[in-house]
XYZ file of C-alpha atoms in Angstrom:
365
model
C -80.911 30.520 30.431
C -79.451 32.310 33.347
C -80.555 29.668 35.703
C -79.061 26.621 33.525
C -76.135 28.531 33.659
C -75.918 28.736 37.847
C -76.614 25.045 37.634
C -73.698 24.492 35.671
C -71.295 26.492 37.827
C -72.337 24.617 40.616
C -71.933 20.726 39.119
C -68.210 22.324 37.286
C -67.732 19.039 35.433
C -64.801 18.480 33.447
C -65.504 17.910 29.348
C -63.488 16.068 26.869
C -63.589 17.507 22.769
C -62.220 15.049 20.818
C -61.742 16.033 17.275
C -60.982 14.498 13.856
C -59.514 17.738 12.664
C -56.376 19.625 12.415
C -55.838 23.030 13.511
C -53.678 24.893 10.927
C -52.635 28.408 11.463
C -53.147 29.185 7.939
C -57.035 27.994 7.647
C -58.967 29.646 10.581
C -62.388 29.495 9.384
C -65.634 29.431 11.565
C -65.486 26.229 13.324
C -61.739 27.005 14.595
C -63.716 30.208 15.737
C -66.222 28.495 17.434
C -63.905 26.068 19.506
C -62.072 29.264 20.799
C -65.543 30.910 21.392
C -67.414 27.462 23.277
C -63.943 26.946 25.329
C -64.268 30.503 26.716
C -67.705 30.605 27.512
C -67.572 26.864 29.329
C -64.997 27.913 31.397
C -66.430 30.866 32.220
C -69.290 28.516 34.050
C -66.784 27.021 36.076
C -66.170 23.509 33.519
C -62.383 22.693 32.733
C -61.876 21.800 29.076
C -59.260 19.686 27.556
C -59.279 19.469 23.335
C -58.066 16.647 21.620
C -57.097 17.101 17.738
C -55.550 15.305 15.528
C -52.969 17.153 14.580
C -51.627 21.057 16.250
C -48.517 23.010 16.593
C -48.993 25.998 18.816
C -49.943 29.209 17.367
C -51.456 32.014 19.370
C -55.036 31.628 17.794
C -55.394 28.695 20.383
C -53.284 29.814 22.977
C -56.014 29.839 25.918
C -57.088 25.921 24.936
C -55.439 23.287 27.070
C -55.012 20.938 23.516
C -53.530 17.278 23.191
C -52.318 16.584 19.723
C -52.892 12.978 18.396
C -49.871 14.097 15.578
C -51.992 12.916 12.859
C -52.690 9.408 14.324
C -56.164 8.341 15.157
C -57.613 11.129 17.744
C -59.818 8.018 19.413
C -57.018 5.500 20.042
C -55.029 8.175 21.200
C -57.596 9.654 23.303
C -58.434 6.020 25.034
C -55.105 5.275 25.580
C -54.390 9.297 27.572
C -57.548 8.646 29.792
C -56.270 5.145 30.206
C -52.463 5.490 31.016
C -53.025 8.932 32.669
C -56.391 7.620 34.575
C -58.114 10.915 33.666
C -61.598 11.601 34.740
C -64.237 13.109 32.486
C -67.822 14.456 33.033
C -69.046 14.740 29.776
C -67.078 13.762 25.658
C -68.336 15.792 22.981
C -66.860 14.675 19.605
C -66.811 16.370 16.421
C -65.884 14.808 12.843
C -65.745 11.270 14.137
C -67.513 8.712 12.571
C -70.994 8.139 14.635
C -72.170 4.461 16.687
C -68.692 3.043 16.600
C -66.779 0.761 19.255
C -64.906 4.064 20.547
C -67.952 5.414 22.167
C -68.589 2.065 24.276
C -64.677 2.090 25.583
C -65.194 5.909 26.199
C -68.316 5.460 28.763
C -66.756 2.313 30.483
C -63.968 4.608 31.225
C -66.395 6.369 33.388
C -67.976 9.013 31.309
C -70.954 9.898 31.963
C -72.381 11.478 29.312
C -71.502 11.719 25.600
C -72.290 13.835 22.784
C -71.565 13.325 19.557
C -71.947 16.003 16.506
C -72.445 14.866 13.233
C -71.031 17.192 10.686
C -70.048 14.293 8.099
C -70.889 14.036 4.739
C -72.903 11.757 2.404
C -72.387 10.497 -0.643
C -74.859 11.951 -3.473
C -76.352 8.237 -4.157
C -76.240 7.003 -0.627
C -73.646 4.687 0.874
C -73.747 1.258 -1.345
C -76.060 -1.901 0.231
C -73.219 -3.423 2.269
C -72.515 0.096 4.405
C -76.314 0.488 4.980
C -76.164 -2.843 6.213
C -73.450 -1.895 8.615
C -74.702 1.355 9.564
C -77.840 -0.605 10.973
C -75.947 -2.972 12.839
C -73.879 -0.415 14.596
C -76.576 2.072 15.599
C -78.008 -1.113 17.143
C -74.791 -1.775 19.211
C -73.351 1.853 19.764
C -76.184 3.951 20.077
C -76.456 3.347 23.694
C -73.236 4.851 24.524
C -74.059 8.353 22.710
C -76.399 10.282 24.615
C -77.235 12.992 22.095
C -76.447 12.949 18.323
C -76.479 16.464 17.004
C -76.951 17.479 13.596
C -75.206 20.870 12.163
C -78.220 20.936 9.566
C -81.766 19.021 8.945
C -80.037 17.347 6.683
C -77.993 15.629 8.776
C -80.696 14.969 11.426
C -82.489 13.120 8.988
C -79.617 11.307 7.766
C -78.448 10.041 10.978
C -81.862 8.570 11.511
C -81.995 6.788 8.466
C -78.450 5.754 8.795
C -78.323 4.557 11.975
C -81.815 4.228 12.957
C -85.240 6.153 13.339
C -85.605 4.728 17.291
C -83.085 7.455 17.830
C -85.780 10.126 17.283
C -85.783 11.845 20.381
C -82.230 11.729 21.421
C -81.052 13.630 17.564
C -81.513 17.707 17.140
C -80.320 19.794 14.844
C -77.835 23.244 16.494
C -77.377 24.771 12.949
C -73.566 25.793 12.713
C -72.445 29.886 13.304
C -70.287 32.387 12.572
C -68.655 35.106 14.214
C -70.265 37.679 11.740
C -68.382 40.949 13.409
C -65.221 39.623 11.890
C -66.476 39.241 7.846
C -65.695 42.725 5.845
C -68.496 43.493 3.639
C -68.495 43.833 0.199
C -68.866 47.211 -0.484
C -68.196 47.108 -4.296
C -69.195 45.684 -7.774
C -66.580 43.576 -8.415
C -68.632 41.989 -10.661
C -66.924 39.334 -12.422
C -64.541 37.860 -9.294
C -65.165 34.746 -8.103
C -63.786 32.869 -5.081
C -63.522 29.518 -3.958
C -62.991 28.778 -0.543
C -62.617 24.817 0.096
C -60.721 21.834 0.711
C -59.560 20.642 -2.224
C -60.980 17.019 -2.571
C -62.306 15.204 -5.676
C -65.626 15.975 -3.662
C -65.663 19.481 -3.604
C -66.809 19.704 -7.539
C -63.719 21.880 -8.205
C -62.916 19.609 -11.205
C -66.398 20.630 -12.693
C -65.617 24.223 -12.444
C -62.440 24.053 -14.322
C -64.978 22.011 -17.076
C -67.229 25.011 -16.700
C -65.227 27.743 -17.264
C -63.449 26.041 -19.948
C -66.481 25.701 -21.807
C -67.235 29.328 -21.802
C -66.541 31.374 -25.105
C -63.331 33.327 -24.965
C -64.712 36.744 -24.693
C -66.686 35.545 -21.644
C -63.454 33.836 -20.067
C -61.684 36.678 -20.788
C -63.385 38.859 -18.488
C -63.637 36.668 -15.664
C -61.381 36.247 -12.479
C -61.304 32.988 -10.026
C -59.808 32.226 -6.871
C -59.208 29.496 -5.387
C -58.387 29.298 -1.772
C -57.788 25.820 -0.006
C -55.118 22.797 0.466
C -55.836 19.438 0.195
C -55.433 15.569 -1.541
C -56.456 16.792 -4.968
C -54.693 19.876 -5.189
C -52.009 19.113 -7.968
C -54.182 16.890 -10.034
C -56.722 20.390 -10.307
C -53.885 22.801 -10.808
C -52.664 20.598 -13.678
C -56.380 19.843 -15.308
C -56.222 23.802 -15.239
C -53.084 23.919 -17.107
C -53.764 21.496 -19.781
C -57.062 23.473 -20.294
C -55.413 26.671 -20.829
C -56.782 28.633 -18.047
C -53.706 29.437 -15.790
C -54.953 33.125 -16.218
C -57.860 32.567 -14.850
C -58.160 30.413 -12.425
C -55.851 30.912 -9.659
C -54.718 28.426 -7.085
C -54.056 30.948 -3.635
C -53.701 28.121 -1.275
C -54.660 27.943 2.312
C -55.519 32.025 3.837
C -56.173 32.570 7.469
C -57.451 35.774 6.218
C -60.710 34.849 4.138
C -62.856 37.211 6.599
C -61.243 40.216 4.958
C -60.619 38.365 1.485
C -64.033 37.666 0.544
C -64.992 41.119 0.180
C -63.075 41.414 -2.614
C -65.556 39.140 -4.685
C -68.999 38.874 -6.513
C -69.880 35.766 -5.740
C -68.556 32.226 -3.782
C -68.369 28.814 -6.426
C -68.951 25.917 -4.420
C -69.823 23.297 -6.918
C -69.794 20.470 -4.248
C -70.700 16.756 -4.500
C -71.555 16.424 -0.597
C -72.200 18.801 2.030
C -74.151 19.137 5.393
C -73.814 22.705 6.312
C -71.602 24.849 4.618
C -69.508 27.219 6.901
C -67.901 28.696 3.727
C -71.580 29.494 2.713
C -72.390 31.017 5.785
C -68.976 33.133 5.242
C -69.476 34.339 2.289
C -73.235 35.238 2.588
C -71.783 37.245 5.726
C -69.165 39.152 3.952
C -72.291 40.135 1.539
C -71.024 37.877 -0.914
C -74.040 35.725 -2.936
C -73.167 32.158 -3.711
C -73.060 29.898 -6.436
C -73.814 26.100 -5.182
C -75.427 22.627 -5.605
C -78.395 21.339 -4.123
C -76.728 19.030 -1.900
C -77.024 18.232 2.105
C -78.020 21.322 3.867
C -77.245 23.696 1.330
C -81.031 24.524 0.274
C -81.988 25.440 4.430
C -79.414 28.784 3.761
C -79.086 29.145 -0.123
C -82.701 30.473 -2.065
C -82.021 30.450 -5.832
C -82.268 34.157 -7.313
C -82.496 35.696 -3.641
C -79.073 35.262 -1.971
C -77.194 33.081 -4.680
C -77.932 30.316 -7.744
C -78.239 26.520 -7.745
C -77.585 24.134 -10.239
C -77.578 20.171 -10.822
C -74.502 18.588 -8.886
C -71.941 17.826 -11.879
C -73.628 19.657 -14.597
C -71.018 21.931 -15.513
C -72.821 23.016 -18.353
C -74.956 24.917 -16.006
C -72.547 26.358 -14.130
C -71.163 27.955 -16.958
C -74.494 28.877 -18.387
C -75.105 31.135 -14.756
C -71.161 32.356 -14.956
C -72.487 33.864 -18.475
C -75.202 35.177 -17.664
C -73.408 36.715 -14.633
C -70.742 38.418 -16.705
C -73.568 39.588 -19.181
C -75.532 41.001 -16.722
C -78.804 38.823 -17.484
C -78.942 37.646 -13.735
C -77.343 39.113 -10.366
C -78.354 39.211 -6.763
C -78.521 42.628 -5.574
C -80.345 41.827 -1.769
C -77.853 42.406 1.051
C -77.462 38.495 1.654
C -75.823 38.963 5.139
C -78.213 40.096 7.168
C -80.226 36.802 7.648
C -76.816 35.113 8.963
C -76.799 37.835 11.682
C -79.787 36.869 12.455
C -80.051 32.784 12.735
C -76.685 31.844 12.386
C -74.430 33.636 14.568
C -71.435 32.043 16.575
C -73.070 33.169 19.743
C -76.401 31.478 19.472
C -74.222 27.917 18.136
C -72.352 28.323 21.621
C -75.105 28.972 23.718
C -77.471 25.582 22.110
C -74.034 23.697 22.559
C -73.650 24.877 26.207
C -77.383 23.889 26.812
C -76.148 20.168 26.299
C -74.186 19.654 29.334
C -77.123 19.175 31.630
């Protein structure tokens, strides 16, 4: 590794991040964490960084990033048009959250990149995209693929899917670097709190959210009335859960916290993480709560079942059958089932933020 790294101080190109994500002062979660943590170590090899997002107002968590804010327009057009009007000269893109084997990729290289990387941390549907998508897909990874020199997949998951998506010919330019966490920062649970639960997640018709409500509302009183739930997150679907939770009588229980920059000391405080998700490909909440010693309660979706064992360091049910999530929040507060393994000491182990920067460093050859 040490003698990658004197190659790179000697070539000191100059790297691009474009990102389809917004950097909010009150969500800093793990991959906010690792930007601050991959900018550091890159220039520390002698590379200058510039970060595109689409959407930031300065706060001091980002303070050493030299960022360009697309003010919630589209990161790539506004991206293009900077290198374009600006004539700026870049070594090496790396995107994150942008849609894979699209047109943007082919104006980015004939702007004189050289080489391109583009992480794949999107979604997919539970049934697959529909016929006419697939079709697409196909017909782009045929087009684009050229222009991306490595496709990176947070999870397995999303290795495979961006093979069958796009293409199995792109076999031996797609790896997996699982996503990390800085683990030092995560308090541990140190207490029972046995029947808290937390939420952590952007609130989207995707997230399963609406099935929790379901679930909990089709527990028997005594066992709603010893249960707590917290929901912490912002997003699209927000009032449309806070006023299912209303109608179903459960205002004082399930509580809407909104966005918390502060999750690595709140999720101590817990039993157990919810995250009845549709769609997934590698949970950072997961590997959040897991490192704040906090077992988790999830679906069997994306790249959840490479992290979560069922009975060892949380419980998985069928995505959408509420039923069952309510059956394991019963048993929970009855004391028929619990995890009692420390379930943060694997996430130390394979999934810290370190060894995510160092795989992602290892890219700019």
């Amino acid at each position: 590794m040490q003698q990658l790294y004197l190659v790179l101080m000697i070539k000191k190109k100059k790297i691009a991040i474009v990102c389809n994500y917004a950097l909010n002062p009150n969500r800093i979660g793990g991959m906010d964490r690792f930007y601050v943590a991959y900018d550091a170590k890159a220039k520390e090899f002698g590379y200058e960084v510039d970060w595109y997002f689409s959407d930031y107002q300065p706060f001091d968590f980002f303070s050493s990033l030299t960022i360009f804010s697309a003010n919630n327009q589209n990161v790539e057009a506004f991206f293009l048009e900077k290198v374009t009007q600006e004539n700026l000269q870049y070594d090496v893109l790396v995107t994150h959250f942008l849609a894979l084997c699209i047109s943007f990729y082919k104006k980015a290289k004939n702007s004189g990149i050289k080489q391109t990387i583009a992480v794949d941390h999107n979604p997919r549907p539970i049934g697959g995209f529909p016929l006419s998508k697939i079709l697409k897909n196909k017909i782009k990874g045929v087009l684009y693929s050229q222009y991306i020199d490595q496709f990176i997949g947070v999870s397995d998951y999303t290795r495979k899917q961006i093979l069958k998506d796009y293409g199995s010919f792109l076999s031996k330019k797609t790896k997996v670097i699982y996503n990390g966490i800085d683990t030092s920062v995560f308090v541990k649970r140190s207490q029972e709190n046995k029947n808290k639960f937390v939420v952590c997640s952007h609130l989207r018709h995707s997230k399963g959210i609406q099935d929790l409500i379901k679930a909990v509302g089709a527990l028997e009183e005594h066992i709603k009335n010893q249960i707590q739930i917290d929901v912490y997150g912002e997003g699209p679907y927000e009032k449309e859960l806070i006023d299912m939770n209303k109608v179903n009588n459960l205002e004082g229980i399930i509580h809407f916290k909104g966005g918390s920059s502060q999750l690595n000391e709140l999720l101590s405080n817990y039993r157990y993480l919810l995250q009845p998700t549709y769609m997934e490909c590698f949970s950072l909440s997961i590997l959040e709560s897991l490192s704040a010693n906090v077992p988790v309660i999830t679906t069997p979706v994306g790249g959840n079942l490479e992290i979560i064992q069922h009975d060892q360091n949380g419980f998985i049910f069928e995505t959408k059958d509420y039923l069952a999530l309510a059956e394991i929040i019963k048993n929970i507060v009855l004391g028929n089932i619990k995890i009692e393994n420390n379930v943060s000491k694997q996430i130390e182990k394979d999934f810290s933020l370190e060894k995510m920067v160092e795989e992602h460093i290892r890219l700019l050859n």
